[in-house]
XYZ file of C-alpha atoms in Angstrom:
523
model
C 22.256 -55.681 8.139
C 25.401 -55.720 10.388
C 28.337 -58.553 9.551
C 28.468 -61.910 11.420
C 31.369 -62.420 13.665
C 31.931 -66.188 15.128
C 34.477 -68.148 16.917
C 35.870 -71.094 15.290
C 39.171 -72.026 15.019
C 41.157 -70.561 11.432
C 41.608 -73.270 8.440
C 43.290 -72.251 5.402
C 42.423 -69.741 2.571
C 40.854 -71.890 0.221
C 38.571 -73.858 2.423
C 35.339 -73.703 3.897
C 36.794 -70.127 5.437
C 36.489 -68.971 1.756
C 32.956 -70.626 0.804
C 31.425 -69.214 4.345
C 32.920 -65.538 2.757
C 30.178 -66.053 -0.049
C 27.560 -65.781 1.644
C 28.534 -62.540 3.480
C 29.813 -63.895 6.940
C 33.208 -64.721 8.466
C 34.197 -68.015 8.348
C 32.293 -70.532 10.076
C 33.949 -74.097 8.706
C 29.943 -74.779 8.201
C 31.014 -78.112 5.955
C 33.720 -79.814 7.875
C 32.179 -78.833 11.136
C 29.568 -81.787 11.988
C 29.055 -80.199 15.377
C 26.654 -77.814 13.833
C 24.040 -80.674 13.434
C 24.515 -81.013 17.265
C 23.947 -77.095 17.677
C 20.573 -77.401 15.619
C 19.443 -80.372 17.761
C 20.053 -79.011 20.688
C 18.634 -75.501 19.896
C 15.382 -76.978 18.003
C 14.558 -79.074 21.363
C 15.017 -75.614 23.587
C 12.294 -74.148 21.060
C 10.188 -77.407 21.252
C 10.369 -76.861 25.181
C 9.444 -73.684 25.093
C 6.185 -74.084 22.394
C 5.241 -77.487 24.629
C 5.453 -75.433 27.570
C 2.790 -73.081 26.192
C 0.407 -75.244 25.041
C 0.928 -78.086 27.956
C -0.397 -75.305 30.756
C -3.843 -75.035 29.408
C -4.876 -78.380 30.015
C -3.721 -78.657 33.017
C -5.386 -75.287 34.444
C -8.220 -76.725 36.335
C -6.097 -79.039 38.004
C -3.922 -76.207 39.269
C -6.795 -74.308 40.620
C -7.794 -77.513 42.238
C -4.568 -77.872 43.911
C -3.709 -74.532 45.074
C -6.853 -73.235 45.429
C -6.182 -70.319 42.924
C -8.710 -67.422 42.177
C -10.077 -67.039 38.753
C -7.138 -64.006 38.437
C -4.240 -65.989 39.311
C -5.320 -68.708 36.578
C -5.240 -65.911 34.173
C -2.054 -65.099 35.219
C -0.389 -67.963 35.161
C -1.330 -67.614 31.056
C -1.235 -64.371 30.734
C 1.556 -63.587 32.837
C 4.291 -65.955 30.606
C 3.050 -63.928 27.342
C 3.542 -60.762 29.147
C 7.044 -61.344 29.513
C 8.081 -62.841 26.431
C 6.918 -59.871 24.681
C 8.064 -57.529 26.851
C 11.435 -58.696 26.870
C 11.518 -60.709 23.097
C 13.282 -57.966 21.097
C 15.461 -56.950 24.096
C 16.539 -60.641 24.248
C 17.546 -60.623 20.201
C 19.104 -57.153 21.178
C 21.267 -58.586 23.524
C 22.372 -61.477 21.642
C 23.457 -59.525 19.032
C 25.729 -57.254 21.230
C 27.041 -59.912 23.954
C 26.921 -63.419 21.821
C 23.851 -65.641 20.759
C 25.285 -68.264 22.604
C 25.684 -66.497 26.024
C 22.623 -65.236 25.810
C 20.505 -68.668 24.670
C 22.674 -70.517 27.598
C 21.508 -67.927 30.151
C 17.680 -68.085 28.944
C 17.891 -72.358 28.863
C 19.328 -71.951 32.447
C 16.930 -69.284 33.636
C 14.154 -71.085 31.889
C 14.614 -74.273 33.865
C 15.680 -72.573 36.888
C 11.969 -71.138 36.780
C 10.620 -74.716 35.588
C 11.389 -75.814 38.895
C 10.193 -73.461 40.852
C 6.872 -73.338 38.879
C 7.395 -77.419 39.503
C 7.969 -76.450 43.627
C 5.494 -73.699 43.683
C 3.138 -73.785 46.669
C 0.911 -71.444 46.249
C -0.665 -69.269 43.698
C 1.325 -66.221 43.900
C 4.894 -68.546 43.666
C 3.481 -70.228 40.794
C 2.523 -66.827 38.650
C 6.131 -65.167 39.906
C 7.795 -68.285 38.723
C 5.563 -68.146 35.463
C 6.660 -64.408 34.792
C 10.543 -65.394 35.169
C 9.824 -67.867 33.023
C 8.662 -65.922 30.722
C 11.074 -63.753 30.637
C 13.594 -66.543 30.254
C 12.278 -67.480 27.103
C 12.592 -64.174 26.087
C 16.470 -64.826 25.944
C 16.317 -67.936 24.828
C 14.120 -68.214 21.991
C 15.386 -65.169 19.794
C 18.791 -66.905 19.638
C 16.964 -69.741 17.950
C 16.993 -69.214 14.428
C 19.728 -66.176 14.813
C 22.166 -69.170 15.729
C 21.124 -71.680 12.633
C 21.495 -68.342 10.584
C 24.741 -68.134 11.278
C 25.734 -71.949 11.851
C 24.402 -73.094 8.328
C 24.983 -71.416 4.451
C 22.482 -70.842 2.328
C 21.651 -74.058 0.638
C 21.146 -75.621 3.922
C 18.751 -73.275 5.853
C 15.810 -74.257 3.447
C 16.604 -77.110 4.966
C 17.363 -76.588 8.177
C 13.797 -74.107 8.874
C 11.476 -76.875 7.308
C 12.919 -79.057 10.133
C 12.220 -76.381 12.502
C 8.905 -75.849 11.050
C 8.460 -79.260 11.424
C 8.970 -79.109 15.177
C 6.966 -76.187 16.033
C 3.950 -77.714 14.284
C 4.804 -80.810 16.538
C 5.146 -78.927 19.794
C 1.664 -77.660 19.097
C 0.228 -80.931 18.492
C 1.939 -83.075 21.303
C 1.856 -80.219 24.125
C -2.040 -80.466 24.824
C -1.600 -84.560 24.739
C 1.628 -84.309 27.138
C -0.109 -82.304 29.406
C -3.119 -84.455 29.642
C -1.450 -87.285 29.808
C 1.406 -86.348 33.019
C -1.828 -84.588 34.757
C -3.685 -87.712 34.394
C -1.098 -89.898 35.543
C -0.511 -88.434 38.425
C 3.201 -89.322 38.897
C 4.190 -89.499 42.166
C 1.006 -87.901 43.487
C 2.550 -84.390 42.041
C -1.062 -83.725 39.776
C 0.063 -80.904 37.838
C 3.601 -80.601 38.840
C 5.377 -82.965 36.381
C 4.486 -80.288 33.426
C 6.920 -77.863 34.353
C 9.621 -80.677 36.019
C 10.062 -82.176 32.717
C 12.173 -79.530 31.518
C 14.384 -79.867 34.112
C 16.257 -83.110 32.314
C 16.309 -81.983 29.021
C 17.015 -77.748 30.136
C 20.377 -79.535 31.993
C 21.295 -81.194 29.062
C 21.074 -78.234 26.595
C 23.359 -76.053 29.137
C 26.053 -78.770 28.951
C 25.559 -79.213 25.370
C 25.093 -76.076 24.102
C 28.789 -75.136 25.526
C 30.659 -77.669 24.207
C 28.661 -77.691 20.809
C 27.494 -73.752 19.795
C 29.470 -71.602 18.059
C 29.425 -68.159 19.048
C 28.504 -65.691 17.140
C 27.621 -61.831 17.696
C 26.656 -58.649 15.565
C 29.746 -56.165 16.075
C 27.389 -53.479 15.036
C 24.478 -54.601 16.680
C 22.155 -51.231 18.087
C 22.772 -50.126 21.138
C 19.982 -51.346 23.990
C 16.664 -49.279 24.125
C 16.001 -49.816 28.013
C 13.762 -46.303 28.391
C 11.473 -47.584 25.772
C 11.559 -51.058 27.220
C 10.062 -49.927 30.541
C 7.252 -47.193 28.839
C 5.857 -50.082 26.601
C 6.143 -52.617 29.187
C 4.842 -50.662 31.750
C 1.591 -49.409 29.466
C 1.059 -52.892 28.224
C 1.405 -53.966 32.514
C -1.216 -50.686 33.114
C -3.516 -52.398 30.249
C -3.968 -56.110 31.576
C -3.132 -56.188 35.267
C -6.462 -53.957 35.888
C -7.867 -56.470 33.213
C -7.421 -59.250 34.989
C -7.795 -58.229 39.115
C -10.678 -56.030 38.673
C -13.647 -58.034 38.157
C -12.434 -59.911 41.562
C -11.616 -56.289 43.303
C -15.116 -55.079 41.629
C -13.808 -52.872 39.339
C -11.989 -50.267 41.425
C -11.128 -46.334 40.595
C -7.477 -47.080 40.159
C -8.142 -49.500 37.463
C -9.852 -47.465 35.124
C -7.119 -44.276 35.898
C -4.743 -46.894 34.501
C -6.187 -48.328 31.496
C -7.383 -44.230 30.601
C -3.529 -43.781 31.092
C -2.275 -46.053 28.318
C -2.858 -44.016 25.303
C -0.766 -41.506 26.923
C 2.059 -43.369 27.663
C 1.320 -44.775 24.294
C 2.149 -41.442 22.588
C 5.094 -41.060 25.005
C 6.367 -44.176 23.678
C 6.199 -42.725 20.328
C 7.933 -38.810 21.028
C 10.942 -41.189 22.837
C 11.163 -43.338 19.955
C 11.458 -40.802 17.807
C 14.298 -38.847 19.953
C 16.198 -41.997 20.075
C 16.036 -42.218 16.562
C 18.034 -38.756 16.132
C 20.021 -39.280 19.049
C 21.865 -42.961 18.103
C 19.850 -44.572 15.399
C 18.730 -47.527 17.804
C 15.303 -47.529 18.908
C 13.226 -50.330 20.072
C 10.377 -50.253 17.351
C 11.367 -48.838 13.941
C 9.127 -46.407 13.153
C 9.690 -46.166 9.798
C 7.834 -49.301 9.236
C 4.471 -48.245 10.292
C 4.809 -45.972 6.749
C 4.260 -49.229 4.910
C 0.128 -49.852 4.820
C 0.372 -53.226 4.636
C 2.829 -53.562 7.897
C 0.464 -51.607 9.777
C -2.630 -53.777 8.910
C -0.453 -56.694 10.149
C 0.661 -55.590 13.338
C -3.241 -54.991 13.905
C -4.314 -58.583 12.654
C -1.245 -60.317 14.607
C -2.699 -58.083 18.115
C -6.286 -59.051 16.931
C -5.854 -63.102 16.232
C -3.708 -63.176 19.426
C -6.395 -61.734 21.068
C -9.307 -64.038 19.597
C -6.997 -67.217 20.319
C -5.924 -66.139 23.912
C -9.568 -65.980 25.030
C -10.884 -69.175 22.808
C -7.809 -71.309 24.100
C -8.160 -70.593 27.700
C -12.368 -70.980 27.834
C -12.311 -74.104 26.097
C -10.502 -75.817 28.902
C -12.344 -74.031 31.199
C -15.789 -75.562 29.114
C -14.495 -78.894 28.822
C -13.289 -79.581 32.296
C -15.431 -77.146 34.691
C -18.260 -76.708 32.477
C -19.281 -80.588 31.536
C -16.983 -82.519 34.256
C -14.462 -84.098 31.542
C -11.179 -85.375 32.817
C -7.671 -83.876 31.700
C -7.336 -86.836 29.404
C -10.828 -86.508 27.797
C -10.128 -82.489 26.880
C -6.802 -83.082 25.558
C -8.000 -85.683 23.366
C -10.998 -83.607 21.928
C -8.536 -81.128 21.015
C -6.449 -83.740 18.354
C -8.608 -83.230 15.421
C -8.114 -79.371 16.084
C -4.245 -79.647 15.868
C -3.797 -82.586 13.050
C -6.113 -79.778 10.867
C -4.413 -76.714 11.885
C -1.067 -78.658 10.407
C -2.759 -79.712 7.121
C -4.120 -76.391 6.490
C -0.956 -74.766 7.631
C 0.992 -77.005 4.876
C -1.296 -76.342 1.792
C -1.545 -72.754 2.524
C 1.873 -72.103 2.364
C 3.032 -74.023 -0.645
C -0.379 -74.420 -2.795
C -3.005 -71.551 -2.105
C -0.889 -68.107 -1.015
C 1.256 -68.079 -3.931
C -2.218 -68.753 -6.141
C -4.607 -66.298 -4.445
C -3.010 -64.488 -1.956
C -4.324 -62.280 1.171
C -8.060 -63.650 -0.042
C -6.448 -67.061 1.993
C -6.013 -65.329 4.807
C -9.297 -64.028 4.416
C -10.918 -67.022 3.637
C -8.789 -68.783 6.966
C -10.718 -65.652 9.146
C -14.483 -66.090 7.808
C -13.827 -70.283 8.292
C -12.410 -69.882 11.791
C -15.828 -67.766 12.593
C -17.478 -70.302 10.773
C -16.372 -72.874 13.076
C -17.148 -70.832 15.998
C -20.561 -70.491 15.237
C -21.195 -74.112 14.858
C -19.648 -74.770 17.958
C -21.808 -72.201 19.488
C -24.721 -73.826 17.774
C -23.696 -77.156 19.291
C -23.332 -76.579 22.505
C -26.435 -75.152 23.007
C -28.197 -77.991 20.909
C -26.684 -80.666 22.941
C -25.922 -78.887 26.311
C -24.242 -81.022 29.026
C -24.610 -84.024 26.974
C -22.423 -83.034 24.439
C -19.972 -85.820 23.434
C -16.379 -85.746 22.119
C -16.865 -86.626 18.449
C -19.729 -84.367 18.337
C -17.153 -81.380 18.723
C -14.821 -82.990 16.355
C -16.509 -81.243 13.035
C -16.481 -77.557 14.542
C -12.968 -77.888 15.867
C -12.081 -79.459 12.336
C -13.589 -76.155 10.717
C -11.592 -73.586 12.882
C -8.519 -75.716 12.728
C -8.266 -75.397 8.676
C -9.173 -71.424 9.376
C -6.136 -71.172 11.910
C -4.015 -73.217 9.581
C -5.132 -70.679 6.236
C -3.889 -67.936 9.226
C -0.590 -68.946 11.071
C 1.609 -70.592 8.586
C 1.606 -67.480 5.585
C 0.882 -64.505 7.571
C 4.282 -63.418 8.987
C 5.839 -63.527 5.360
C 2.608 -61.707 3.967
C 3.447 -58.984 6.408
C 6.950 -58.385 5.653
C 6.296 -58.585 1.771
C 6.270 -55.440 1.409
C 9.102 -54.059 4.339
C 12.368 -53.224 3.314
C 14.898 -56.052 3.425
C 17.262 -54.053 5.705
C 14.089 -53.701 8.440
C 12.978 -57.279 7.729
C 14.617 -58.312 11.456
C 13.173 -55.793 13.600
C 9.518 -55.825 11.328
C 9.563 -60.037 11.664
C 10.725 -59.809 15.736
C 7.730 -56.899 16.174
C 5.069 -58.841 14.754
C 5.822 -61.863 16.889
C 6.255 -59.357 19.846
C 2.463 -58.143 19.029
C 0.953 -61.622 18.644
C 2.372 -62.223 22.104
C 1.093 -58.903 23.467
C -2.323 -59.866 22.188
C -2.325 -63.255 23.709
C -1.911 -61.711 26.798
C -4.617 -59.157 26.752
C -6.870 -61.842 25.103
C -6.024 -63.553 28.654
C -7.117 -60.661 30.678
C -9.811 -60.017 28.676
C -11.322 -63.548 29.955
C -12.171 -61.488 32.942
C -14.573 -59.576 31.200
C -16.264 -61.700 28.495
C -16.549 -64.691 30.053
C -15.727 -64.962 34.302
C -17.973 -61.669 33.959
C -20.994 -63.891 32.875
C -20.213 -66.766 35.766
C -22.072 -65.403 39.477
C -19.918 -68.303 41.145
C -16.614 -69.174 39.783
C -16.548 -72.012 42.682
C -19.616 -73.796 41.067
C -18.792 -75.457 38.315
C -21.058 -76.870 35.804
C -23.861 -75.307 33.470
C -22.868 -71.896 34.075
C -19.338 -72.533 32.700
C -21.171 -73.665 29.499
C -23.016 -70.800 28.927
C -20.087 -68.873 29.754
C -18.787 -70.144 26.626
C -21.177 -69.505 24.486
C -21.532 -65.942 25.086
C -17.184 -65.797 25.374
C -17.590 -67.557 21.414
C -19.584 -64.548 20.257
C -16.925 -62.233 21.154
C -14.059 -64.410 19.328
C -16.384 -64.071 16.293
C -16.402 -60.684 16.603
C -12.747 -60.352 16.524
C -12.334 -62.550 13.084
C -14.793 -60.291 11.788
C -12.637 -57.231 12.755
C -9.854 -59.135 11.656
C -11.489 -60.225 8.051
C -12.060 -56.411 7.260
C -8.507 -55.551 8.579
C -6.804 -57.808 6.171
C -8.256 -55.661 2.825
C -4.988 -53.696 3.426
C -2.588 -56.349 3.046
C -1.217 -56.988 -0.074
C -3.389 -58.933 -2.649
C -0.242 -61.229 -3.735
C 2.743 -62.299 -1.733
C 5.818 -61.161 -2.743
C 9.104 -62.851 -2.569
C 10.423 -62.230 0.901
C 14.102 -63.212 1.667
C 14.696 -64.418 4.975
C 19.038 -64.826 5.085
C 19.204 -61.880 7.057
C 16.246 -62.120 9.427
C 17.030 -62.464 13.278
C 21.030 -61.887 12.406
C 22.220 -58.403 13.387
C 18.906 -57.217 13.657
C 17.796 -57.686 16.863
C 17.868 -61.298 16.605
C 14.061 -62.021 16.869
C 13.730 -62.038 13.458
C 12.364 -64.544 11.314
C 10.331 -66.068 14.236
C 7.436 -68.793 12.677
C 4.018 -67.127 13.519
C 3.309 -70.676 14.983
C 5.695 -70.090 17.443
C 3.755 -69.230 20.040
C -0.295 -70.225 18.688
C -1.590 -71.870 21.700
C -3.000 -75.018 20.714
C -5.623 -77.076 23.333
């Protein structure tokens, strides 16, 4: 783990210059500077904008499609496309804050991520709004890996337990308040914008973390951070681009000869990926996936289950909206509102798991969290069918209820059961990697919509029963996954061990220590 470096102005020997020494990093006043409570504020709400601006765009899907007349590939771009380049570009973006400055680099992401708030805000038609979406995405990218790199270095020990239950506190109310937000500005209809107002509400509160987060943000950097791994950003960006984009355009180009010759592709680059990894590893010691970590059995498993649960909840998350607002006619309002009891129990369950159940039994929570969300699925399946187009809202509360507690048993413990068993100096690069994966499967869950459920619809432009049954036979698939998932888990470690997180996501490559909530789509 590489040294700190900040700027601050020098105090004397014996003060806080010598008590920010103890824990390993030059001097950062962290007790007589009160502007670090400003830093965390305004760096929490950049993260809160970011998770709201995940979970607002589901709800307000339909009326997008409405209003731009969008084909059933550009709304699963305008989902999938964000995830696609936050993971592409998530451990560059800790990369580069390490070498050039946290700060820089989380002012140019808020910047770039309101710049492309606007135009997503502006965009007038489908192919401006999925561009704008990408940058976007890609904006976050820089922004959100400073996140917890700059508390890290802005706060001592005793005050990040702290400091990351506030932040924990945030992301679990991002993911409760984004789906009501969105419903609520779509509904509304401000200024006869529709949709619009979901991305143009960042555009206050991105301004104001620019001009704050100069005056208030101490810079900090990693003086021996790696050096960038741009080759092996472009192969697994392009094989992960080779993997969905054919996903997602060829059910509407009926499934043409170049998309298959892509997708058959991927393994290869795949094991190109790995030889290049493996040179840059005895050329300068600085590739962009640590190899090494794969040795550890219980790493590998995790990796799988993060790809796998980001691929059941990026199908679930985006066919639910499509179920509740094309399938049975419900309003923006009405869907974001079913989706509260979903959200209040993924919290609970994410609270108890954490501090009452993993410590007690271990990876059998996890377990227990995959074989309830199926659970829940099934019911829901059962439902829907039972009640068909009459189905009310309080009627879905008890499956949504069930799968909420099974996401919550997932989310909250799984990123520290992962790195359990890594190696403390890898614990930065393992933590940003596994985040990096859940995003990658979030987007292929999204182009995978294109096959397991728009597959099943004859007419995407007639809404109505179809869109139900749709659903149904998309559920089966999600249950599918858990299963998959369930098994995969038997190779994680039966207890959690104690993980330390002080040097996660500081002079790593600054994604580390990312909340597996982060980025869990809720509604």
């Amino acid at each position: 783990m590489s040294t700190e470096t900040s700027k601050t102005s020098p105090e004397n020997e014996t003060g806080p210059e010598s008590a920010a020494e103890e824990w390993g990093e030059t001097p950062l006043d962290a007790k007589a500077d009160r502007r670090r409570w400003l830093a965390l504020a305004i760096v929490m709400t950049a993260a809160f904008m970011d998770l709201v601006d995940v979970t607002i765009v589901n709800i307000a899907i339909p009326s997008m499609r409405g209003d731009l007349h969008a084909s059933t590939s550009a709304i699963q771009w305008i989902t999938a496309g964000y995830a696609l380049a936050f993971a592409a570009g998530l451990i560059t973006g800790g990369r580069l804050g390490d070498i050039y400055g946290r700060k820089r680099l989380f002012l140019i992401g808020i910047a770039g991520f309101t710049a492309a708030s606007l135009l997503c805000g502006i965009a007038a038609n489908p192919a401006m709004l999925v561009t704008s979406r990408l940058l976007q995405g890609s904006m976050a990218a820089m922004m959100v890996p400073q996140v917890l790199a700059i508390i890290h270095v802005t706060f001592p020990p005793h005050e990040r337990g702290k400091v990351f239950g506030m932040f924990g506190a945030i992301v679990g109310l991002g993911a409760v308040s984004g789906p009501m937000l969105g419903a609520l500005l779509t509904e509304w209809n401000i200024l006869g914008l529709e949709w619009r107002p979901i991305f143009l509400i960042n555009l206050p509160v991105g301004i104001a973390g620019v001009i704050l987060g100069r005056k208030f943000i101490t810079e900090s950097k990693a003086p021996r951070a790696l050096r960038l791994d741009l080759v092996g950003v472009l192969i697994a960006t392009a094989g992960m681009v080779m993997l969905i984009y054919p996903l997602t355009q060829g059910r509407e180009n009926d499934w043409p000869l170049w998309g298959f010759l892509c997708m058959g592709a991927v393994p290869f680059l795949i094991a190109g990926f790995i030889a290049y990894e493996k040179y840059k590893i005895r050329k300068d010691g600085s590739p962009l996936v640590e190899l090494s970590l794969f040795k550890v059995k219980s790493f590998a498993a995790g990796i799988a289950v993060q790809l796998t649960f980001g691929i059941a909840t990026g199908i679930f998350f985006l066919v639910w909206t499509m179920y509740m607002q094309m399938g049975l006619g419900w309003s923006a309002l009405r869907a974001g509102t079913t989706g509260i009891p979903f959200s209040i129990a993924v919290s609970a369950a994410a609270g108890l798991s954490v501090q009452k159940l993993v410590p007690r039994f271990g990876r059998k929570v996890l377990q227990a969290g995959a074989l309830t969300m199926a659970a829940g699925l099934l019911l829901y399946i059962w439902e829907s069918q039972h009640y068909g187009m009459d189905i009310a809202s309080w009627q879905m509360a008890a499956p949504l209820v069930v799968m909420g507690i099974g996401m919550g048993l997932i989310v909250a413990p799984l990123t520290d059961t992962v790195l359990s068993e890594v190696p403390r100096e890898h614990a930065g690069s393992a933590s940003g990697l596994i985040n990096t994966t859940g995003q990658m499967g979030n987007a292929l869950g999204l182009g995978l919509t294109s096959v397991v459920y728009f597959g099943v619809i004859e007419n995407d432009t007639v809404f109505g029963p179809q869109y139900v049954e749709a659903f149904r036979s998309a559920l089966w698939w999600v249950v599918a996954v858990l299963v998959v998932i369930f098994a995969v888990m038997f190779a994680l470690p039966r207890k959690q061990a104690a993980v330390s997180h002080e040097g996660d996501g500081a002079g790593d490559n600054g994604a580390g220590g990312e909340i597996a909530l982060e980025k869990v789509p809720v509604a």
